[in-house]
Coordinates of C-alpha atoms in Angstrom, one line a residue:
M65 CA 60.8 43.1 77.3
S66 CA 64.5 43.6 77.7
V67 CA 65.8 47.0 78.9
I68 CA 68.8 48.4 77.1
L69 CA 71.0 50.1 79.7
E70 CA 73.4 52.9 78.6
N71 CA 77.1 52.4 79.1
P72 CA 77.8 54.2 82.5
L73 CA 81.3 55.4 81.3
K74 CA 79.6 57.3 78.5
C75 CA 77.3 58.8 81.1
L76 CA 80.3 59.8 83.2
E77 CA 81.4 62.3 80.6
R78 CA 78.2 64.3 81.1
C79 CA 78.5 64.5 84.9
T80 CA 78.5 68.0 86.4
S81 CA 77.8 67.3 90.1
L82 CA 78.0 64.6 92.8
R83 CA 74.3 63.8 92.4
S84 CA 74.8 63.0 88.7
L85 CA 77.9 60.9 89.5
Q86 CA 75.9 58.9 92.1
Q87 CA 73.3 58.1 89.4
V88 CA 76.1 56.8 87.1
H89 CA 77.5 54.8 90.0
A90 CA 74.0 53.3 90.5
Q91 CA 74.1 52.3 86.7
T92 CA 77.2 50.3 87.3
F93 CA 75.2 48.0 89.7
L94 CA 72.5 47.6 87.2
N95 CA 75.0 46.7 84.5
G96 CA 76.9 44.3 86.9
L97 CA 80.1 46.5 86.6
N98 CA 80.2 47.5 90.3
R99 CA 83.1 45.1 91.0
D100 CA 85.0 46.0 87.8
N101 CA 88.4 47.6 88.7
Y102 CA 88.6 49.5 85.4
V103 CA 85.2 51.2 85.9
A104 CA 86.1 52.0 89.5
V105 CA 89.4 53.7 88.4
K106 CA 87.4 55.9 86.0
L107 CA 84.8 56.7 88.7
I108 CA 87.5 57.5 91.3
T109 CA 89.6 59.6 88.9
F110 CA 86.6 61.6 87.8
C111 CA 85.2 62.0 91.3
S112 CA 88.5 63.4 92.8
K113 CA 89.9 65.2 89.9
K114 CA 86.8 66.8 88.3
L115 CA 84.5 67.2 91.3
G116 CA 86.9 67.3 94.1
E117 CA 84.8 64.8 96.0
R118 CA 87.6 62.7 97.8
G119 CA 85.2 61.3 100.4
Y120 CA 82.9 59.6 97.8
A121 CA 86.0 58.4 95.8
R122 CA 87.3 56.8 99.0
M123 CA 83.9 55.1 99.6
I124 CA 84.1 53.5 96.1
F125 CA 87.7 52.4 96.8
N126 CA 86.9 50.9 100.2
S127 CA 84.1 48.8 98.7
L128 CA 86.7 47.1 96.4
I129 CA 89.8 47.1 98.5
T130 CA 89.9 43.4 98.8
S131 CA 90.0 42.9 95.1
A132 CA 91.9 46.1 94.1
N133 CA 94.6 45.8 91.4
V134 CA 97.6 48.1 91.1
F135 CA 95.7 50.6 88.9
L136 CA 93.0 51.0 91.5
W137 CA 95.5 51.5 94.3
T138 CA 97.4 54.0 92.1
A139 CA 94.2 56.0 91.3
M140 CA 93.4 56.4 95.0
I141 CA 96.9 57.4 95.9
T142 CA 97.0 59.9 93.1
S143 CA 93.7 61.4 94.2
Y144 CA 95.4 62.4 97.5
S145 CA 98.9 63.2 96.3
N146 CA 97.8 66.1 94.1
Y147 CA 96.9 68.3 97.1
Q148 CA 99.7 70.5 98.6
S149 CA 98.4 70.2 102.1
E150 CA 98.0 67.7 105.0
V151 CA 95.6 65.7 102.8
S152 CA 98.7 64.4 100.9
R153 CA 99.6 62.3 104.0
E154 CA 96.6 60.0 103.2
A155 CA 98.4 59.0 100.0
I156 CA 101.3 57.7 102.1
I157 CA 99.0 55.8 104.4
I158 CA 97.2 54.1 101.4
Y159 CA 100.6 53.1 100.0
R160 CA 101.4 51.3 103.3
M161 CA 98.0 49.6 103.1
M162 CA 98.9 48.5 99.5
H163 CA 102.1 46.8 100.8
Q164 CA 100.2 45.1 103.7
K165 CA 97.7 43.7 101.2
G166 CA 100.6 42.3 99.1
S167 CA 100.0 44.3 96.0
H168 CA 103.1 45.5 94.1
P169 CA 103.3 49.2 92.9
N170 CA 104.3 50.3 89.4
H171 CA 106.3 53.4 88.5
F172 CA 103.1 55.5 88.4
T173 CA 102.2 54.5 91.9
L174 CA 105.8 55.3 93.1
S175 CA 105.9 58.7 91.5
S176 CA 102.4 59.6 93.0
V177 CA 103.3 58.6 96.5
L178 CA 106.7 60.4 96.2
R179 CA 105.0 63.5 95.1
A180 CA 102.9 63.3 98.3
C181 CA 106.2 62.9 100.3
S182 CA 107.6 66.0 98.5
F183 CA 104.5 68.1 99.4
M184 CA 104.7 67.0 103.0
K185 CA 108.5 67.1 103.1
A186 CA 108.3 63.6 104.6
I187 CA 111.9 62.6 104.0
Q188 CA 111.9 59.5 106.2
E189 CA 109.0 58.0 104.3
G190 CA 110.5 59.2 101.0
N191 CA 113.8 57.4 101.8
Q192 CA 111.8 54.2 102.4
I193 CA 109.9 54.5 99.1
H194 CA 113.2 55.3 97.3
G195 CA 114.5 51.9 98.6
H196 CA 111.3 50.2 97.4
S197 CA 111.9 51.8 94.0
S198 CA 115.5 50.6 93.8
K199 CA 114.6 47.0 94.7
L200 CA 111.7 46.9 92.2
G201 CA 114.0 48.4 89.4
F202 CA 111.9 51.5 88.8
N203 CA 114.7 54.1 89.3
S204 CA 115.2 54.3 85.5
S205 CA 111.6 55.6 85.1
G206 CA 111.5 59.3 84.2
Y207 CA 108.5 59.8 86.5
V208 CA 110.2 58.3 89.5
Q209 CA 113.5 60.1 88.8
A210 CA 111.7 63.5 88.6
T211 CA 109.7 63.0 91.9
L212 CA 112.8 61.7 93.8
V213 CA 114.9 64.7 92.7
D214 CA 112.0 67.0 93.6
L215 CA 111.7 65.4 97.1
Y216 CA 115.4 65.8 97.9
T217 CA 115.5 69.4 96.7
K218 CA 112.3 70.4 98.6
V219 CA 113.8 69.2 101.9
G220 CA 117.0 71.2 101.2
R221 CA 119.2 68.2 100.3
T222 CA 120.3 69.6 97.1
Q223 CA 123.7 67.8 97.0
E224 CA 122.0 64.5 97.4
A225 CA 119.7 65.4 94.5
L226 CA 122.7 66.2 92.4
Q227 CA 124.4 62.9 93.3
L228 CA 121.1 61.1 92.5
L229 CA 121.3 62.6 88.9
G230 CA 124.6 60.8 88.4
T231 CA 123.2 57.4 89.4
F232 CA 120.3 57.4 86.9
P233 CA 121.0 55.4 83.7
E234 CA 119.2 58.1 81.6
C235 CA 118.5 61.4 83.2
N236 CA 115.4 63.1 81.9
I237 CA 115.0 66.8 81.3
V238 CA 112.4 67.2 84.1
S239 CA 114.9 65.9 86.7
Y240 CA 117.6 68.3 85.5
N241 CA 115.2 71.2 85.5
T242 CA 114.2 70.4 89.1
V243 CA 117.8 70.4 90.4
I244 CA 118.6 73.6 88.4
T245 CA 115.6 75.3 90.0
S246 CA 116.8 74.3 93.5
Y247 CA 120.3 75.7 92.9
I248 CA 118.9 79.0 91.5
K249 CA 116.8 79.3 94.6
A250 CA 119.9 78.7 96.7
D251 CA 121.6 81.6 94.8
N252 CA 124.2 79.2 93.3
M253 CA 124.0 80.2 89.6
K254 CA 127.4 78.6 88.8
V255 CA 126.3 75.1 89.6
A256 CA 122.9 75.7 87.9
R257 CA 124.8 76.9 84.8
D258 CA 127.1 73.8 84.9
L259 CA 124.1 71.5 85.0
F260 CA 122.4 73.4 82.2
D261 CA 125.5 73.1 80.0
E262 CA 125.9 69.4 80.6
M263 CA 122.3 68.6 79.6
A264 CA 122.2 66.6 76.4
D265 CA 118.6 67.8 75.6
R266 CA 116.9 71.0 76.8
D267 CA 113.3 72.1 76.6
S268 CA 111.9 75.7 76.7
V269 CA 111.6 75.3 80.5
S270 CA 115.3 74.7 80.9
W271 CA 116.2 77.9 78.9
N272 CA 113.5 80.0 80.7
L273 CA 114.7 78.8 84.1
M274 CA 118.2 80.0 83.4
I275 CA 117.0 83.3 81.8
S276 CA 114.8 84.1 84.9
G277 CA 117.5 82.8 87.2
Y278 CA 120.2 85.2 85.9
A279 CA 117.7 88.1 85.9
S280 CA 116.6 87.4 89.5
H281 CA 120.2 87.7 90.5
G282 CA 120.6 91.0 88.6
D283 CA 122.6 89.6 85.7
T284 CA 120.4 90.6 82.7
P285 CA 123.3 90.5 80.2
S286 CA 123.7 86.8 80.8
S287 CA 119.9 86.4 80.5
R288 CA 120.1 88.2 77.2
E289 CA 123.1 86.1 76.0
L290 CA 121.2 82.8 76.7
F291 CA 118.0 84.2 75.1
D292 CA 120.0 85.0 71.9
Q293 CA 121.4 81.4 71.9
M294 CA 118.0 79.7 72.0
P295 CA 117.4 77.6 68.9
E296 CA 113.6 78.3 69.1
R297 CA 111.9 81.0 71.2
E298 CA 108.4 80.5 72.5
I299 CA 106.3 83.3 73.9
S300 CA 107.2 82.2 77.4
S301 CA 110.9 82.9 76.7
W302 CA 110.2 86.4 75.6
N303 CA 108.0 86.9 78.6
A304 CA 110.8 85.6 80.9
L305 CA 113.3 88.1 79.6
V306 CA 110.8 91.0 79.5
A307 CA 109.9 90.2 83.2
G308 CA 113.7 90.0 84.0
Y309 CA 114.3 93.5 82.7
C310 CA 111.3 94.8 84.6
C311 CA 112.4 93.2 87.9
N312 CA 115.8 95.0 87.6
G313 CA 114.2 98.4 86.8
Q314 CA 115.4 98.2 83.1
W315 CA 112.1 99.5 81.8
D316 CA 113.4 100.9 78.5
E317 CA 115.1 97.6 77.7
A318 CA 111.7 95.8 78.3
I319 CA 110.0 98.1 75.8
Q320 CA 112.8 97.7 73.2
L321 CA 112.4 93.9 73.6
F322 CA 108.7 94.2 72.8
K323 CA 109.6 96.0 69.6
E324 CA 111.9 93.1 68.7
M325 CA 109.1 90.7 69.5
C326 CA 106.8 92.5 67.0
L327 CA 109.5 92.5 64.3
A328 CA 110.0 88.8 64.9
T329 CA 106.3 88.3 64.2
V330 CA 105.8 86.7 67.7
K331 CA 102.3 87.4 69.0
P332 CA 102.3 88.6 72.6
N333 CA 99.8 87.0 75.0
H334 CA 98.0 88.6 77.9
I335 CA 101.0 88.0 80.2
S336 CA 103.3 89.8 77.8
M337 CA 101.0 92.8 77.7
A338 CA 100.6 93.0 81.5
I339 CA 104.4 93.0 82.0
L340 CA 104.9 95.6 79.3
M341 CA 102.1 97.8 80.6
S342 CA 103.9 97.7 84.0
A343 CA 107.1 98.8 82.3
C344 CA 105.3 101.7 80.6
G345 CA 103.7 102.8 83.9
H346 CA 107.1 102.9 85.6
L347 CA 108.6 104.9 82.7
G348 CA 105.7 107.2 82.4
A349 CA 105.9 106.7 78.6
L350 CA 102.3 107.8 77.7
E351 CA 102.9 107.6 73.9
I352 CA 104.1 104.1 74.1
A353 CA 101.2 103.3 76.5
R354 CA 98.7 104.4 73.9
Q355 CA 100.5 102.2 71.3
L356 CA 100.2 99.2 73.6
H357 CA 96.5 100.0 74.1
G358 CA 96.0 100.2 70.4
F359 CA 97.8 96.9 69.9
L360 CA 95.6 95.3 72.5
E361 CA 92.4 96.4 70.8
K362 CA 93.6 95.3 67.3
S363 CA 94.9 91.9 68.4
C364 CA 92.9 89.0 69.5
I365 CA 94.3 89.0 73.1
E366 CA 91.6 88.2 75.6
M367 CA 90.6 91.3 77.5
N368 CA 90.1 89.8 80.9
C369 CA 90.0 91.6 84.2
Y370 CA 93.8 91.1 84.7
V371 CA 94.5 92.9 81.3
F372 CA 92.0 95.7 82.1
N373 CA 93.5 96.3 85.5
S374 CA 97.0 96.6 84.0
L375 CA 95.7 99.1 81.5
V376 CA 94.1 101.3 84.2
D377 CA 97.3 101.1 86.3
M378 CA 99.5 102.0 83.3
Y379 CA 97.5 105.1 82.4
A380 CA 97.3 106.3 86.0
K381 CA 101.1 105.9 86.4
C382 CA 101.7 107.7 83.0
G383 CA 99.8 110.7 84.4
N384 CA 96.6 110.3 82.3
V385 CA 94.2 109.6 85.1
Y386 CA 91.2 110.5 83.0
E387 CA 92.0 107.8 80.4
A388 CA 92.6 105.4 83.3
F389 CA 89.1 106.1 84.6
R390 CA 87.6 105.7 81.1
V391 CA 89.2 102.2 80.8
F392 CA 88.1 101.4 84.3
S393 CA 84.5 102.3 83.4
K394 CA 84.6 99.7 80.6
I395 CA 85.6 96.8 82.8
P396 CA 82.6 94.4 82.6
I397 CA 83.2 92.7 86.0
K398 CA 85.3 94.7 88.4
D399 CA 87.1 93.0 91.3
V400 CA 88.8 94.5 94.4
V401 CA 92.1 95.0 92.5
S402 CA 90.2 97.1 89.8
Y403 CA 88.9 99.4 92.5
N404 CA 92.3 99.5 94.4
I405 CA 94.1 100.6 91.2
I406 CA 91.7 103.4 90.3
I407 CA 91.4 104.6 93.9
L408 CA 95.2 104.8 94.2
G409 CA 95.4 106.5 90.8
L410 CA 92.9 109.1 91.7
A411 CA 94.5 109.6 95.1
S412 CA 98.0 110.2 93.6
H413 CA 96.6 112.9 91.3
G414 CA 94.9 114.8 94.1
L415 CA 91.4 113.7 93.2
G416 CA 90.4 112.7 96.7
E417 CA 86.7 113.2 96.4
D418 CA 86.6 111.1 93.2
A419 CA 88.5 108.3 95.0
I420 CA 86.0 108.4 97.8
K421 CA 83.2 108.2 95.3
S422 CA 84.8 105.1 93.7
F423 CA 85.1 103.6 97.1
S424 CA 81.4 104.1 97.8
E425 CA 80.6 102.5 94.4
M426 CA 82.7 99.6 95.4
L427 CA 80.9 99.1 98.7
A428 CA 77.5 99.4 96.8
A429 CA 78.6 96.6 94.4
G430 CA 79.1 94.3 97.4
I431 CA 82.9 94.1 97.0
Q432 CA 84.7 93.9 100.4
P433 CA 87.7 96.3 100.7
D434 CA 91.1 95.0 101.6
T435 CA 94.2 96.6 103.2
I436 CA 95.3 98.2 99.9
T437 CA 91.8 99.7 99.4
L438 CA 91.8 101.5 102.7
L439 CA 95.5 102.6 102.2
G440 CA 94.3 104.2 98.9
I441 CA 91.4 106.0 100.6
L442 CA 93.6 107.4 103.4
S443 CA 96.2 108.5 100.8
A444 CA 93.4 110.2 98.8
C445 CA 92.3 112.1 102.0
S446 CA 95.9 113.0 102.6
H447 CA 96.5 114.4 99.1
A448 CA 93.1 116.3 99.1
G449 CA 93.5 117.6 102.7
L450 CA 90.3 115.9 103.9
V451 CA 91.4 115.6 107.5
E452 CA 88.0 114.8 109.2
I453 CA 87.0 112.2 106.5
G454 CA 90.4 110.6 106.7
H455 CA 90.1 110.3 110.5
K456 CA 86.7 108.8 110.1
Y457 CA 87.9 106.1 107.7
F458 CA 90.9 105.3 109.8
E459 CA 88.7 104.8 112.9
C460 CA 86.5 102.3 111.0
I461 CA 89.3 100.1 109.5
S462 CA 89.1 97.5 112.2
R463 CA 85.6 98.3 113.5
D464 CA 83.7 98.0 110.2
Y465 CA 86.1 96.0 107.9
A466 CA 87.8 93.7 110.4
I467 CA 91.2 94.8 109.1
E468 CA 94.1 95.5 111.5
P469 CA 95.7 98.8 110.6
T470 CA 99.3 98.4 109.4
A471 CA 102.3 100.7 109.7
D472 CA 101.4 101.9 106.2
H473 CA 98.0 103.0 107.3
Y474 CA 99.5 104.9 110.2
A475 CA 102.0 106.5 107.8
C476 CA 99.1 107.8 105.7
M477 CA 97.5 109.3 108.7
V478 CA 100.7 111.0 109.9
D479 CA 101.0 112.4 106.3
L480 CA 97.4 113.6 106.5
Y481 CA 97.9 115.4 109.8
G482 CA 101.3 116.7 108.7
R483 CA 100.1 118.2 105.4
A484 CA 97.3 120.0 107.4
G485 CA 99.8 121.5 109.8
L486 CA 98.8 119.2 112.7
V487 CA 102.4 118.0 113.4
E488 CA 101.9 117.5 117.1
D489 CA 98.7 115.4 116.5
A490 CA 100.7 113.3 114.0
F491 CA 103.5 112.8 116.7
D492 CA 100.9 111.9 119.3
L493 CA 99.4 109.3 116.9
I494 CA 102.8 107.6 116.5
K495 CA 103.2 107.5 120.3
R496 CA 99.8 105.6 120.5
M497 CA 100.6 103.1 117.7
S498 CA 100.0 99.5 118.7
I499 CA 102.7 98.3 116.3
K500 CA 106.2 99.4 115.7
P501 CA 106.5 102.4 113.3
H502 CA 108.6 101.8 110.3
A503 CA 110.6 104.3 108.2
G504 CA 107.6 105.4 106.2
V505 CA 105.9 106.7 109.4
W506 CA 108.9 108.6 110.7
G507 CA 109.6 109.9 107.1
A508 CA 106.1 111.3 106.9
L509 CA 106.5 113.0 110.2
L510 CA 110.0 114.4 109.3
N511 CA 108.7 115.8 106.0
A512 CA 105.8 117.5 107.9
C513 CA 108.3 119.1 110.3
R514 CA 110.2 120.4 107.3
I515 CA 107.1 122.0 105.7
H516 CA 106.0 123.6 109.0
S517 CA 109.5 124.3 110.5
N518 CA 109.0 122.2 113.6
V519 CA 112.7 121.6 114.6
D520 CA 112.1 119.8 118.0
I521 CA 109.8 117.0 116.6
G522 CA 111.9 116.9 113.5
R523 CA 115.0 116.0 115.4
V524 CA 113.1 113.1 117.1
A525 CA 111.9 111.8 113.7
A526 CA 115.3 112.1 112.1
Q527 CA 117.0 110.2 114.9
E528 CA 114.6 107.3 114.5
L529 CA 115.1 107.3 110.7
F530 CA 118.9 107.4 111.1
R531 CA 118.5 104.3 113.4
I532 CA 116.3 102.4 110.8
E533 CA 117.9 103.7 107.6
P534 CA 121.4 104.9 108.5
V535 CA 122.6 105.2 104.8
N536 CA 119.4 106.7 103.2
P537 CA 120.7 110.1 102.0
G538 CA 117.1 111.4 101.6
N539 CA 116.6 111.6 105.4
Y540 CA 119.7 113.7 105.9
V541 CA 118.7 116.0 103.1
I542 CA 115.2 116.6 104.5
L543 CA 116.7 117.3 108.0
S544 CA 119.2 119.7 106.4
N545 CA 116.4 121.5 104.6
L546 CA 114.5 121.8 107.9
F547 CA 117.5 123.3 109.6
A548 CA 118.0 125.7 106.7
R549 CA 114.4 126.9 107.0
A550 CA 115.0 127.6 110.6
H551 CA 118.3 129.4 109.8
L552 CA 120.3 126.9 111.8
W553 CA 123.3 127.1 109.4
D554 CA 125.8 125.4 111.7
S555 CA 123.6 122.3 111.9
V556 CA 123.2 122.4 108.1
A557 CA 127.0 122.4 107.6
E558 CA 127.4 119.6 110.2
I559 CA 125.0 117.3 108.3
R560 CA 126.6 118.1 104.9
R561 CA 130.0 117.2 106.3
F562 CA 128.7 113.9 107.8
M563 CA 127.0 113.0 104.5
R564 CA 130.2 113.5 102.5
G565 CA 132.1 111.1 104.7
K566 CA 129.6 108.4 105.4
V567 CA 126.4 108.5 103.4
P568 CA 126.6 107.5 99.7
K569 CA 124.2 109.6 97.5
T570 CA 122.5 108.0 94.6
A571 CA 122.7 110.1 91.4
G572 CA 119.5 111.7 90.3
C573 CA 117.8 110.2 87.2
S574 CA 115.0 111.4 84.9
W575 CA 113.3 110.2 81.8
I576 CA 111.7 112.0 78.9
E577 CA 109.7 110.5 76.0
V578 CA 110.1 111.9 72.6
N579 CA 108.6 110.3 69.4
G580 CA 108.0 107.0 71.3
Q581 CA 111.7 106.8 72.4
V582 CA 112.4 107.0 76.2
N583 CA 115.6 109.0 77.0
E584 CA 117.3 108.7 80.3
F585 CA 119.5 111.3 82.0
L586 CA 121.7 111.2 85.0
I587 CA 123.3 114.1 86.9
G588 CA 126.5 115.0 85.2
D589 CA 125.9 112.4 82.4
A590 CA 127.4 113.3 79.0
T591 CA 126.8 109.9 77.3
H592 CA 123.6 110.9 75.5
P593 CA 124.2 111.1 71.7
H594 CA 122.7 114.6 71.7
S595 CA 124.5 115.8 74.8
K596 CA 126.3 118.8 73.2
S597 CA 123.1 120.0 71.5
I598 CA 121.2 119.7 74.7
H599 CA 123.7 121.7 76.7
A600 CA 123.8 124.4 73.9
V601 CA 120.0 124.8 74.0
L602 CA 120.0 124.9 77.8
R603 CA 122.6 127.7 77.7
H604 CA 120.5 129.6 75.1
L605 CA 117.4 129.2 77.2
S606 CA 119.2 130.3 80.4
L607 CA 120.3 133.6 78.7
Q608 CA 116.7 134.2 77.5
L609 CA 115.3 133.6 81.0
V610 CA 117.9 135.9 82.6
F611 CA 117.1 138.8 80.3
L612 CA 113.3 138.5 80.3
P613 CA 111.8 142.0 81.1
P614 CA 109.9 142.3 84.4
I615 CA 106.4 142.1 82.9
A616 CA 103.2 140.5 84.1
P617 CA 103.4 136.7 84.8
I618 CA 103.3 134.6 81.6
T619 CA 102.8 130.9 80.8
I620 CA 106.1 129.3 80.0
P621 CA 106.2 125.8 78.5
S622 CA 107.9 123.1 80.5
L623 CA 111.7 123.1 80.1
D624 CA 111.6 119.5 78.8
E625 CA 109.0 120.4 76.2
L626 CA 110.7 123.5 75.0
L627 CA 114.1 121.8 74.9
W628 CA 113.1 118.9 72.8
K629 CA 111.0 121.0 70.4
T630 CA 114.1 123.1 69.8
L631 CA 116.2 120.1 69.2
L632 CA 113.7 118.6 66.8
M633 CA 113.7 121.9 64.9
H634 CA 117.5 121.8 64.7
D635 CA 117.5 118.2 63.4

């Protein structure tokens, strides 16, 4: 009776583990295919790419090395070249073995081994392989061109990569994009733009590189100009410009671009929404935040942990910590980032005990806290005045969680002691620090000295801050306020004179959201379209407040709320 054996390559598609792969490998012996190079290529590729079992792939290769063809050599080299680590060096070693065995590479072999050289920054070996490629006539291959250019840019030889572009008979888009990337990283936007302009064909990556490049150098108008020139805009291009605005603190422009995106019937993805939620959080635009949340729920965007975390962070930064906690409670599988965001959010709103409760739940869920988690807990204790609990957590950072306290952790403890009036204890803690204190540590101490009028320690903290941040006006203002509380008016005048001559002061800025529109105001700014009406209302309110009769305390609406309600009534 004859036995019908199943094709092992069909079985390969169903493999999910090394054990099942070994069974398929055994089938090749039964079918007499164990010496077949094509079958071996399939096994090696599946083994290394799908299962990550390089050792077993190498065993298959070694059993056929005497009869290996170029495809088998290439498969083995590729299996090593895809790792951005020391493992990639093995690809170069196998390439040398290939030459010793007298087998000739093809353009796929060369691009794979050059990729390994690029990862390893092995320029000497890369030069030799470049020579092989030239002799064999493979320099016209797009794959080889791209990896050669990538190699030279990775090792910092950007000029050579640029010269290399000029020698290729037909330069492909990938090669150009690689060189453009290197010039953007080298802060040379002019050459990057020249290369972009001379490209015969461009893909979305080319456009996005330039949009992101200009934005990373603070030139968002050029980013927007290129964006407007794009023949077709993919969602990645919209995301690149939105991210560019956010990176430059142009949060309102990011929100406006989202509105343009909706009008253009472009569907945002989870990356778009995460960037936009970050912009809303920085603006504190709660109304827009709710609109984004509603958009998320109505659309088919995947609500993964990343999106949930962005939602929680947005609501917390917009001041609605209760909505933030409600969204946090809905996250099906919470990670350490989820807990970090809610703990920091609760801490910043003075809900220290709730933050500690969330921390306890995190530990009960078996999630290991990280540096940010403990920073949030110390901040929560500081805002809530929980000195003893904060001290307990600080002591167990390294003992229980194997985390070395950073300068930020010390800054939280200094702030905790300072808020409680324990200024000398805070100063003693700084003296005992095992690491160098940064501006945040001394700033927390100086602010504590201002609150509790400790001039002597305040002078020490200020001197350290002036050394670290000589042009930060905030430090001089806090010291001036400390002297004013102590009635040291000569010292106040001296600091003010010094600031006028040497310390530039950044103009104050505030935002207010009205009917989904964020309005920005600077000190002395008269560019707002309703500037005259605003000043008229302010004068009217000032007169009302001056002539209020001395009666029992009453609840007065916030100035912003009253101002804009009055304006809307006038409109």
